[in-house]
Coordinates of C-alpha atoms and ligand atoms in Angstrom, one line a residue:
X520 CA 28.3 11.2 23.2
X521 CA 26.6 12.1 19.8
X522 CA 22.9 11.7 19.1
X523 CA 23.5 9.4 16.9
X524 CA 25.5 6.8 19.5
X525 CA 22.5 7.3 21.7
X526 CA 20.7 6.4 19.3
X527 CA 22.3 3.1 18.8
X528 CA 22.4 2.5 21.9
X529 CA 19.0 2.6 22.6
X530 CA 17.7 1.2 19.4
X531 CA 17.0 -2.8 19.7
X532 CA 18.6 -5.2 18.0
X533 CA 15.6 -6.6 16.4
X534 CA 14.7 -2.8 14.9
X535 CA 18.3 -2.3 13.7
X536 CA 17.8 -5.5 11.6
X537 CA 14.6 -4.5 10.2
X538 CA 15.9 -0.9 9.3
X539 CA 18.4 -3.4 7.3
X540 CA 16.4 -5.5 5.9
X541 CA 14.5 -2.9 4.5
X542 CA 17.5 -1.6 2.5
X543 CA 18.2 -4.5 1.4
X544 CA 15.4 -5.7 0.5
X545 CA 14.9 -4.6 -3.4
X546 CA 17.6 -7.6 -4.0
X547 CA 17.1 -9.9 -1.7
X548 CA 14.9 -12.1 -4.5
X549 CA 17.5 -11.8 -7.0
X550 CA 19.4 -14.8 -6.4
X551 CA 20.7 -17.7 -8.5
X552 CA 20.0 -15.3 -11.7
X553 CA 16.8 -13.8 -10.4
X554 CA 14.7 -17.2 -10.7
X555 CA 14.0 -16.9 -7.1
X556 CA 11.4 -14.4 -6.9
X557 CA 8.3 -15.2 -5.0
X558 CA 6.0 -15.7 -8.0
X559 CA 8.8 -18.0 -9.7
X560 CA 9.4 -20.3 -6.9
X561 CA 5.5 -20.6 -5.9
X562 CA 5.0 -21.4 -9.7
X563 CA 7.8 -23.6 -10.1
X564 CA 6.8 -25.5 -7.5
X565 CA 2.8 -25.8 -8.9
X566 CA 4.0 -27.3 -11.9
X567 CA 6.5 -29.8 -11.1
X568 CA 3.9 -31.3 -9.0
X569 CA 1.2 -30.8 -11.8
X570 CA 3.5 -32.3 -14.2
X571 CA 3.7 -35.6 -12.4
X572 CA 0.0 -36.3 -12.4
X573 CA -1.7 -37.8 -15.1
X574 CA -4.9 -38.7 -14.5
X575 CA -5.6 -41.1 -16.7
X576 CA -3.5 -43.4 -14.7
X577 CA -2.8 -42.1 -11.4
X578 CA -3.9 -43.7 -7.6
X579 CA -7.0 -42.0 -6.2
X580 CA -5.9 -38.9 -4.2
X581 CA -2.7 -38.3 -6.4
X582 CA -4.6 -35.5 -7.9
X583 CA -6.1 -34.4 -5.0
X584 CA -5.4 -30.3 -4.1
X585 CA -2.7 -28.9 -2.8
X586 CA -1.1 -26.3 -1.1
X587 CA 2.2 -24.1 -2.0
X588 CA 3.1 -22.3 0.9
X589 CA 5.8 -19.5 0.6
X590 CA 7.6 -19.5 4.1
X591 CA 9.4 -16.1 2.9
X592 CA 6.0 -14.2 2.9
X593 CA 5.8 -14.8 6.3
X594 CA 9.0 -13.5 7.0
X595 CA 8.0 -10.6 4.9
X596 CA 4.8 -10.2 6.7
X597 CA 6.4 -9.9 10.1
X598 CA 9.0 -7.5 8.7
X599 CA 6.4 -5.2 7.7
X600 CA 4.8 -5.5 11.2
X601 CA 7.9 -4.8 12.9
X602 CA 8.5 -1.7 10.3
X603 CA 4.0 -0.1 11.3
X604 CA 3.9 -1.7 14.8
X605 CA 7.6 -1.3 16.4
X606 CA 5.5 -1.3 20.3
X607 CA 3.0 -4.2 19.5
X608 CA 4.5 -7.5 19.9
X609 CA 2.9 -10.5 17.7
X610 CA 1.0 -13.1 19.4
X611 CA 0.0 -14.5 16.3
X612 CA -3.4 -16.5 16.7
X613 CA -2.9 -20.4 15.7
X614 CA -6.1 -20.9 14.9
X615 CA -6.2 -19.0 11.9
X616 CA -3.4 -21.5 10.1
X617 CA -1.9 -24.0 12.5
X618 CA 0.8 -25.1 10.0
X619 CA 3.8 -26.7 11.6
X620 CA 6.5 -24.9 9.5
X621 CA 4.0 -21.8 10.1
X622 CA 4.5 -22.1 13.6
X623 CA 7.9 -23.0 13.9
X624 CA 9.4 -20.1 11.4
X625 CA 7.4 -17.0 13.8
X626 CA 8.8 -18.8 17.1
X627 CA 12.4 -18.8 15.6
X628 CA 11.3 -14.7 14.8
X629 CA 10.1 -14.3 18.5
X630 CA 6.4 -14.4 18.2
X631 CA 4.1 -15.0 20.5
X632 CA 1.0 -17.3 20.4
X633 CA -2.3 -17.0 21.1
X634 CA -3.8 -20.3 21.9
X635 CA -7.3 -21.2 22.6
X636 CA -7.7 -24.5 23.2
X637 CA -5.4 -27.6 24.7
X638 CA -4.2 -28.8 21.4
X639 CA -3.1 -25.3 20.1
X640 CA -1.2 -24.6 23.7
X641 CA 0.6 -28.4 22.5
X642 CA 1.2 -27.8 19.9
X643 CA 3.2 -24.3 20.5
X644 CA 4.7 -26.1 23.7
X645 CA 6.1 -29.1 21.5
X646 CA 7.9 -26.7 19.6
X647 CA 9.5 -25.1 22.8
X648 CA 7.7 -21.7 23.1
X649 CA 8.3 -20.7 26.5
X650 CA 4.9 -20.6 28.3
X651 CA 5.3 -16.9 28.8
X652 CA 5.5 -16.4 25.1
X653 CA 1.5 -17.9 25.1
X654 CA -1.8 -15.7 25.8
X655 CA -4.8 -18.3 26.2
X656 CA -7.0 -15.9 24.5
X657 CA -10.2 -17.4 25.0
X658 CA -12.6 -15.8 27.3
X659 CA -14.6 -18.9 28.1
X660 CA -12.4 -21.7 28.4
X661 CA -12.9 -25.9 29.2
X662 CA -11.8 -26.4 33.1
X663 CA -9.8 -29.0 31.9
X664 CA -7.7 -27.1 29.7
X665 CA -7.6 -24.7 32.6
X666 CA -5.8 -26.9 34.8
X667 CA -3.8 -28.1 31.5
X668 CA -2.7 -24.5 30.9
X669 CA -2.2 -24.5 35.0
X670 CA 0.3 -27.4 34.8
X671 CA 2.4 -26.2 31.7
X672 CA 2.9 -22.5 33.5
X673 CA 0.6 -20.6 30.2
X674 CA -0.4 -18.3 32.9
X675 CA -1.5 -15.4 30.7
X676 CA -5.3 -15.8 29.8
X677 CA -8.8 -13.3 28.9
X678 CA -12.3 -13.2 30.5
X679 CA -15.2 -11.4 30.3
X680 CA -17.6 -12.7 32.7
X681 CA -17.9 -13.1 36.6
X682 CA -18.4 -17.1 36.0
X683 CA -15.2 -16.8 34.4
X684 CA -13.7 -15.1 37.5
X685 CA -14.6 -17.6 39.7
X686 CA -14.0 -21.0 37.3
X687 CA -10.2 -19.6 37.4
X688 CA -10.0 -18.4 41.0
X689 CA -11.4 -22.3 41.7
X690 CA -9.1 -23.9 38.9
X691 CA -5.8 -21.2 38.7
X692 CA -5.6 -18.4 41.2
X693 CA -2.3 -17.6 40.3
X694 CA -3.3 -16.9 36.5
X695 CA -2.4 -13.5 34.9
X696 CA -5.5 -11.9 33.6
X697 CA -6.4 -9.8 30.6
X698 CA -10.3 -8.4 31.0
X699 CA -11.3 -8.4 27.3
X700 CA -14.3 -6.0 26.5
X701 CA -16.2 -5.6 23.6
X702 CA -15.5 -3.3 20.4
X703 CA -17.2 -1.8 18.0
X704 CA -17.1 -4.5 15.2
X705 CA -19.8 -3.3 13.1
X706 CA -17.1 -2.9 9.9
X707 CA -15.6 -5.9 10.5
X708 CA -16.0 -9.3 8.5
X709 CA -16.6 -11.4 11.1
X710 CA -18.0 -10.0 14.0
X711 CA -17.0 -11.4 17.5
X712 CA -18.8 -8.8 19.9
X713 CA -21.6 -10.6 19.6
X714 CA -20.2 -13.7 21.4
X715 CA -17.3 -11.9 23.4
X716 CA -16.3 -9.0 25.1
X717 CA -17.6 -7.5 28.4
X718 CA -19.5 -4.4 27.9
X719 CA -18.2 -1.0 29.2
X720 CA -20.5 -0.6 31.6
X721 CA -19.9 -4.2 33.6
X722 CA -15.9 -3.4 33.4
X723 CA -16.1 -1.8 36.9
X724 CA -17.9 -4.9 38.4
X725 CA -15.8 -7.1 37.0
X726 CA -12.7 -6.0 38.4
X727 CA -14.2 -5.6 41.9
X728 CA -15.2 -9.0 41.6
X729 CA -11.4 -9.9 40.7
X730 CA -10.1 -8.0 43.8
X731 CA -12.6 -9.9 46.2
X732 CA -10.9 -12.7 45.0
X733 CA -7.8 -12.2 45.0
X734 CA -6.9 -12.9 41.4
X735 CA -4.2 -10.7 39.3
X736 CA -5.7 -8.6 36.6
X737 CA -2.4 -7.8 34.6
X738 CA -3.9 -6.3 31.6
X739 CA -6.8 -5.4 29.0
X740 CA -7.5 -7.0 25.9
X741 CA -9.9 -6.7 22.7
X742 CA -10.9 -7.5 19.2
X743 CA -12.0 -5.2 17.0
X744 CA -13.3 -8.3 14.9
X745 CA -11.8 -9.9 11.9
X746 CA -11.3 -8.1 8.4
X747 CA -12.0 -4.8 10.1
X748 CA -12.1 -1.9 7.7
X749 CA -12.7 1.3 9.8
X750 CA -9.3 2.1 11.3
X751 CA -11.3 4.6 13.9
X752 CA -12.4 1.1 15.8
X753 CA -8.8 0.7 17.0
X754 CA -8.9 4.6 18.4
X755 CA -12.6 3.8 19.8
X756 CA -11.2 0.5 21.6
X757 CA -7.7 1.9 22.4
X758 CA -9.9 4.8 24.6
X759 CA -12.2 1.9 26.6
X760 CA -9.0 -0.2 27.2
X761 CA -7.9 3.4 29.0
X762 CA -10.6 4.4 31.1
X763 CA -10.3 0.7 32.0
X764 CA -6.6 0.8 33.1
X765 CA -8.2 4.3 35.2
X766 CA -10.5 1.6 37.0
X767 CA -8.4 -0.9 37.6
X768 CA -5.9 1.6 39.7
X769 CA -9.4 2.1 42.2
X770 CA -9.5 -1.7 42.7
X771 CA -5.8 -1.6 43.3
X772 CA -4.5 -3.3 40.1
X773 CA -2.0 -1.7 38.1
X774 CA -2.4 -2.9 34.7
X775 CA 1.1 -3.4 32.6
X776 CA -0.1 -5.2 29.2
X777 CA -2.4 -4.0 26.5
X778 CA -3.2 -6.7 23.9
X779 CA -5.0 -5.0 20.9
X780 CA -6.2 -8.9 19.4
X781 CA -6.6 -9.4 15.6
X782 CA -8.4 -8.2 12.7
X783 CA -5.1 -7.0 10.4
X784 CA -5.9 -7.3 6.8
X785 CA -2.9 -7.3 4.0
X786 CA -4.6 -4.6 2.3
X787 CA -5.2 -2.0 4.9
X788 CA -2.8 -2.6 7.3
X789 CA -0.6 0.4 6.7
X790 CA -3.6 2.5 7.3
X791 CA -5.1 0.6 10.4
X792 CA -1.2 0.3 11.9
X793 CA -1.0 4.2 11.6
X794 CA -4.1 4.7 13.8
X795 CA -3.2 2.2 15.9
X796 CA 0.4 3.9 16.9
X797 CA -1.5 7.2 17.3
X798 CA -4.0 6.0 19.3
X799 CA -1.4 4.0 21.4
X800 CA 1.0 7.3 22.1
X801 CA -1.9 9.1 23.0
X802 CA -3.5 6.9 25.6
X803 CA -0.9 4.2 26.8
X804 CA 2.6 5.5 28.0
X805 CA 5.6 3.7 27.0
X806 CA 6.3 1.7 30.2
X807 CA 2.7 0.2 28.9
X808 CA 3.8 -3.7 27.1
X809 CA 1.7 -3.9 23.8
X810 CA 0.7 -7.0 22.7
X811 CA -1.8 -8.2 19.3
X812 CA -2.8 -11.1 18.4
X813 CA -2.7 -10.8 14.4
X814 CA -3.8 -14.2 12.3
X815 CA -4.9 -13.7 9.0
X816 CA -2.6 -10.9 8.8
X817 CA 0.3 -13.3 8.7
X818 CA -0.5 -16.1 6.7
X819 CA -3.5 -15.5 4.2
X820 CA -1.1 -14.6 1.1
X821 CA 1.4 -16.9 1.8
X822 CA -0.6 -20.3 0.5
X823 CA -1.5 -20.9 -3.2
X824 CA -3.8 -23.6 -3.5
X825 CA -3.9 -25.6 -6.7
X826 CA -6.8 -27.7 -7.7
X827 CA -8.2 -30.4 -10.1
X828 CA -11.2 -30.2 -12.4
X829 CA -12.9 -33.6 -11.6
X830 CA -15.4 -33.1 -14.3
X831 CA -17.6 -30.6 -16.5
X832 CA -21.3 -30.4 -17.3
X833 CA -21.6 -28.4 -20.8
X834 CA -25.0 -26.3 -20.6
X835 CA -26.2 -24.2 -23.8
X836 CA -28.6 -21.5 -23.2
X837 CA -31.5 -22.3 -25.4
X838 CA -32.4 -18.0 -25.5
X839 CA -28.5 -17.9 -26.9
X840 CA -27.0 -21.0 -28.0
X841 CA -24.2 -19.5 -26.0
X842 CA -22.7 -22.3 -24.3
X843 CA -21.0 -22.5 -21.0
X844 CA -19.5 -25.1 -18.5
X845 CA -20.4 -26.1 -14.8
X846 CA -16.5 -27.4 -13.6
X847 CA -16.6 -29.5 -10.3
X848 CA -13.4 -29.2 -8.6
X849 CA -12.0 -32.0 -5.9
X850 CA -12.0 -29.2 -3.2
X851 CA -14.9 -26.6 -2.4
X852 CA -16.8 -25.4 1.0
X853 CA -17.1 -28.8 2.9
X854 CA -12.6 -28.5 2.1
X855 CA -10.4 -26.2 1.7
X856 CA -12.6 -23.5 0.3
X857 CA -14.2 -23.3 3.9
X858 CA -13.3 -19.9 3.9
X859 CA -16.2 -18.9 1.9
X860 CA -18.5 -20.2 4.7
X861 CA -17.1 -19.4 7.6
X862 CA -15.0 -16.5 7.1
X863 CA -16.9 -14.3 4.5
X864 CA -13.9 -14.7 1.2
X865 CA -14.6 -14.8 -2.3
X866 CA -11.4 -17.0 -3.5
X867 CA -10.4 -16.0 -7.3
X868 CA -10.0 -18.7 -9.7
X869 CA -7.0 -18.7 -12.1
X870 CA -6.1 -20.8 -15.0
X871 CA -2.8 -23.1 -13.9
X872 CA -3.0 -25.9 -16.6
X873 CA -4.7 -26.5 -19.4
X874 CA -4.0 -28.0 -23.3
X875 CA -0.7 -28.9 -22.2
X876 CA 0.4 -25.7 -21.0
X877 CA 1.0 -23.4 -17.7
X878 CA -0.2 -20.0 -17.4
X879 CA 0.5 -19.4 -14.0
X880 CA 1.1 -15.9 -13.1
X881 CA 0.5 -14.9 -16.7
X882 CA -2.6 -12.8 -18.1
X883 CA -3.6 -15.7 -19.5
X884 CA -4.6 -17.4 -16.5
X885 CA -7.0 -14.5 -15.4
X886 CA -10.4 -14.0 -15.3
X887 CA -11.9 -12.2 -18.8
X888 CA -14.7 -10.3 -19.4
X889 CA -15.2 -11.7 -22.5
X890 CA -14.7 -15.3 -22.5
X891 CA -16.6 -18.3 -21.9
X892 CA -18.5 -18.6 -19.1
X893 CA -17.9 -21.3 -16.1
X894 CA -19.4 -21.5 -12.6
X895 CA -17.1 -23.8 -10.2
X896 CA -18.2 -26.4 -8.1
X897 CA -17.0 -28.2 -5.2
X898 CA -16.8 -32.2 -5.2
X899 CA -19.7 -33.3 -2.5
X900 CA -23.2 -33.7 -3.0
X901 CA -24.4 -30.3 -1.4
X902 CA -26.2 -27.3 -3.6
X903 CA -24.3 -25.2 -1.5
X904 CA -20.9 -26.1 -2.5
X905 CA -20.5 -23.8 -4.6
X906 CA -16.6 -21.7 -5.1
X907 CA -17.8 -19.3 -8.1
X908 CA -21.3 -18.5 -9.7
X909 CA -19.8 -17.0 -13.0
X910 CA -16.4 -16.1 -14.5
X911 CA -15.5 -16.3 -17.8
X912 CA -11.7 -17.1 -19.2
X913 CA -9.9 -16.9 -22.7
X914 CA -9.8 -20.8 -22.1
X915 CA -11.6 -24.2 -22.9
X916 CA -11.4 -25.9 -19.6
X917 CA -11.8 -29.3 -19.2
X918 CA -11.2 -32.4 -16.7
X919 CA -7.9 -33.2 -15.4
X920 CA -6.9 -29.1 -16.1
X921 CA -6.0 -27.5 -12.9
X922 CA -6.6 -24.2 -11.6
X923 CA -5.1 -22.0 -8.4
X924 CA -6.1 -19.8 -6.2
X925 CA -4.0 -17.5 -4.3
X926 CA -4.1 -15.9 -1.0
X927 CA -5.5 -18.8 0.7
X928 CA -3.9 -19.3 3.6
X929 CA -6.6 -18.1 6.7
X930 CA -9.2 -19.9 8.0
X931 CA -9.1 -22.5 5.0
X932 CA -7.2 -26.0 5.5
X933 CA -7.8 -25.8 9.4
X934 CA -11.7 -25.4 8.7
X935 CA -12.0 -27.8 6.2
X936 CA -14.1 -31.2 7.1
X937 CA -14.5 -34.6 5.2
X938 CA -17.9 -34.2 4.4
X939 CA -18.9 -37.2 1.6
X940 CA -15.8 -39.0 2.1
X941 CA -13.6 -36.1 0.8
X942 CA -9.9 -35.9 2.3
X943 CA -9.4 -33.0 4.1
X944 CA -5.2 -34.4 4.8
X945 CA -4.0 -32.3 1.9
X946 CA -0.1 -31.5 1.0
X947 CA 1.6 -28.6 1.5
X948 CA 5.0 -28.0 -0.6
X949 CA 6.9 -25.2 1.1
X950 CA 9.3 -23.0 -0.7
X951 CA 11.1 -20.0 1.0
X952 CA 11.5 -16.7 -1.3
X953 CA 13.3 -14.8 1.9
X954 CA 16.9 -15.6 2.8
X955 CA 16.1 -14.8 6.4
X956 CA 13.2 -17.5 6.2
X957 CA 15.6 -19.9 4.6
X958 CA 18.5 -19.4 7.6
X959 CA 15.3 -19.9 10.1
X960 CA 14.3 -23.0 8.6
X961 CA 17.5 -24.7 7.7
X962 CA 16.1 -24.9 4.3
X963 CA 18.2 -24.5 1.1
Ligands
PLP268 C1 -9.6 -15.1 15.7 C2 -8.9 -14.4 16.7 C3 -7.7 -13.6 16.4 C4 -7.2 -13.5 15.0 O1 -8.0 -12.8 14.1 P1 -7.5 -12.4 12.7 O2 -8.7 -11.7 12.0 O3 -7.2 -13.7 12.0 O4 -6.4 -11.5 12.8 C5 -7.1 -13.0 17.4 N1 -7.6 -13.0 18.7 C6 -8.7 -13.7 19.0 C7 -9.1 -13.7 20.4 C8 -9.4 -14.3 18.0 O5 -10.5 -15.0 18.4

């Protein structure tokens, strides 16, 4: 048999398609004449919606934001995973964007799901995820969800703590556990260690604790926080989760499943996924199952979020005469824009409509360094609710223009509250710029 049979042999079906969809993949936009790249469609879709509000006349919450979601950038995302990460398997975390056609498009690609709550486990459930394909990643969890996750066979689930141990020895003896310890997460965005995470030198007590009572410790898992930007962290973690699988062996576990969490960024991933693999061939042989559990990663540049200028206060600077605008949108921190609160994001604004006329994706619509001067303004009462302090565009906007933010779809809609009286239902239009995505979906 040649090498390259072997090869084929050997090489899963998933990677072979992959390999091909990467070749593939500098025309796979241009359909239909080319008016189906990803821009065109997102935009499209912004202004035919756009276009049918006026308002002067329109029903309160016609105007309200909205979402464009591009189900093909999801379907890239995961491509691109499977291209870095071949040995990690997704488990991608719901919280981060529990959109239904979100959800439904990565368990047609074979994702997993990390769940951390009732509703999430549901949710995932409802859409017939096999409770195997489910981690309940949440190292201190409600007894009642417990015996919830007990009933519906989601066996796999974290701790941290002895109180932990014995809550699931009382409530689900038979779970499979994952000991999470803490990282290093002082590059990270959002830092978890704080709250989670058993420290390295408890890991030992822990599992002895686990074998007195009998439970199944299956694997390790950890966090190396959210919007991590120091790709050593992975290395550091991957080498606790080792000396960890050294333990377990004294205790008589033998570990099977290493779940590396979250904390993938868009921009670095390359870098961070090229750490990760080396750290992972060093330290965990192959008959090792590697699991993550990536959120943001998946689903932060595949919403657009357009919104409405409510109204405008005009300020001149008395030193200058200059004059510049205060613009109050009908979304901000208490909505969708709960990002910049909780999740540390500085959303860009961009020009969609204004005089009659759409600049999305044109230079037009972008921020100038020379233009006049606007801070933006969410809709409720609060000082705080506050999207942008300065930026300046070539533009005269006023109410009933519309502006749009991209990359917007982590830790936004989910987080957003109804503060003052403000919706916080919001639409999301979904376009598909992937022909894979589309065949998923049953979309056209
Ligand atoms: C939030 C969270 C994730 C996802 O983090 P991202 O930064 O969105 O990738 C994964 N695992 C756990 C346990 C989490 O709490």
């Amino acid at each position: 048999m040649s090498p390259s049979a072997i090869e084929t042999l050997v090489s899963t079906p998933s990677l072979t398609s992959v390999d091909q969809y990467f070749e593939n993949s500098k025309s796979s936009y241009i359909e239909n004449n080319g008016v189906n790249t990803p821009k065109q469609l997102i935009g499209n879709a912004l202004k035919e919606r756009v276009q049918n509000i006026d308002h002067d006349v329109c029903e309160p919450g016609d105007e309200d934001t909205f979402f464009v979601a591009d189900l093909g950038e999801v379907y890239r995302q995961h491509m691109r995973w499977k291209k870095n990460l071949p040995r990690v398997k997704p488990f991608y975390a719901v919280k981060c964007n529990p959109d239904p056609q979100v959800i439904r498009l990565l368990s047609e690609l074979g994702t997993g799901f990390d769940c951390a709550s009732k509703a999430e486990i549901e949710q995932v459930l409802k859409m017939g995820v096999d409770p195997n394909r489910i981690i309940y990643a949440q190292p201190c969890k409600t007894n009642s969800y417990v015996r919830y996750a007990a009933n519906q066979g989601v066996k796999q689930m974290t701790f941290d703590n002895t109180d932990e141990l014995y809550k699931i020895k009382k409530l689900f003896p038979g779970a499979e556990l994952f000991l999470r310890i803490s990282t290093d997460d002082s590059s990270s965005l959002c830092r978890l260690s704080l709250k989670f995470g058993a420290a390295m030198d408890t890991t030992e007590e822990l599992l002895a604790l686990a074998q007195k009572l009998g439970l199944n410790v299956v694997g390790v898992s950890f966090h190396v926080g959210s919007g991590a930007s120091d790709p050593l962290a992975f290395m550091q973690a991957v080498q606790d989760a080792r000396s960890v699988f050294d333990q377990a062996e004294n205790y008589g576990f033998s570990l099977h499943t290493l779940d590396v969490g979250g904390g993938f960024t868009s921009e670095t991933f390359e870098q961070m996924a090229a750490v990760l693999r080396n750290a992972l061939d060093t330290y965990m042989p192959s008959h090792i199952n590697i699991i993550g559990e990536p959120g943001r990663y998946y689903v932060s540049s595949a919403f657009t979020i357009a919104c409405h200028i409510i109204a405008r206060r005009t300020i001149t600077l008395p030193e200058t005469g200059e004059t510049s605008y205060m613009l109050y949108l009908n979304d901000g921190l208490y909505g969708n824009f709960s990002s910049i609160m909780f999740d540390h994001q500085n959303p860009i604004a961009q020009v969609l409509h204004t005089n009659e006329r759409f600049h999305f994706d044109k230079a037009s619509a972008q921020e100038s360094s020379d233009g006049t001067e606007y801070s933006i303004w969410g809709p409720t009462c609060d000082g705080i609710d506050r999207i942008a302090e300065s930026i300046r565009f070539n533009h005269t906007l006023d109410m009933g223009d519309w502006l749009y933010f991209e990359d917007m779809g982590a830790y936004t809609k989910c987080s957003a509250t109804r503060f003052n009286g403000f919706s916080d239902a919001h639409d999301v239009i979904y376009v598909a710029s992937e022909p894979g995505a589309r065949a998923l979906l049953g979309m056209k």
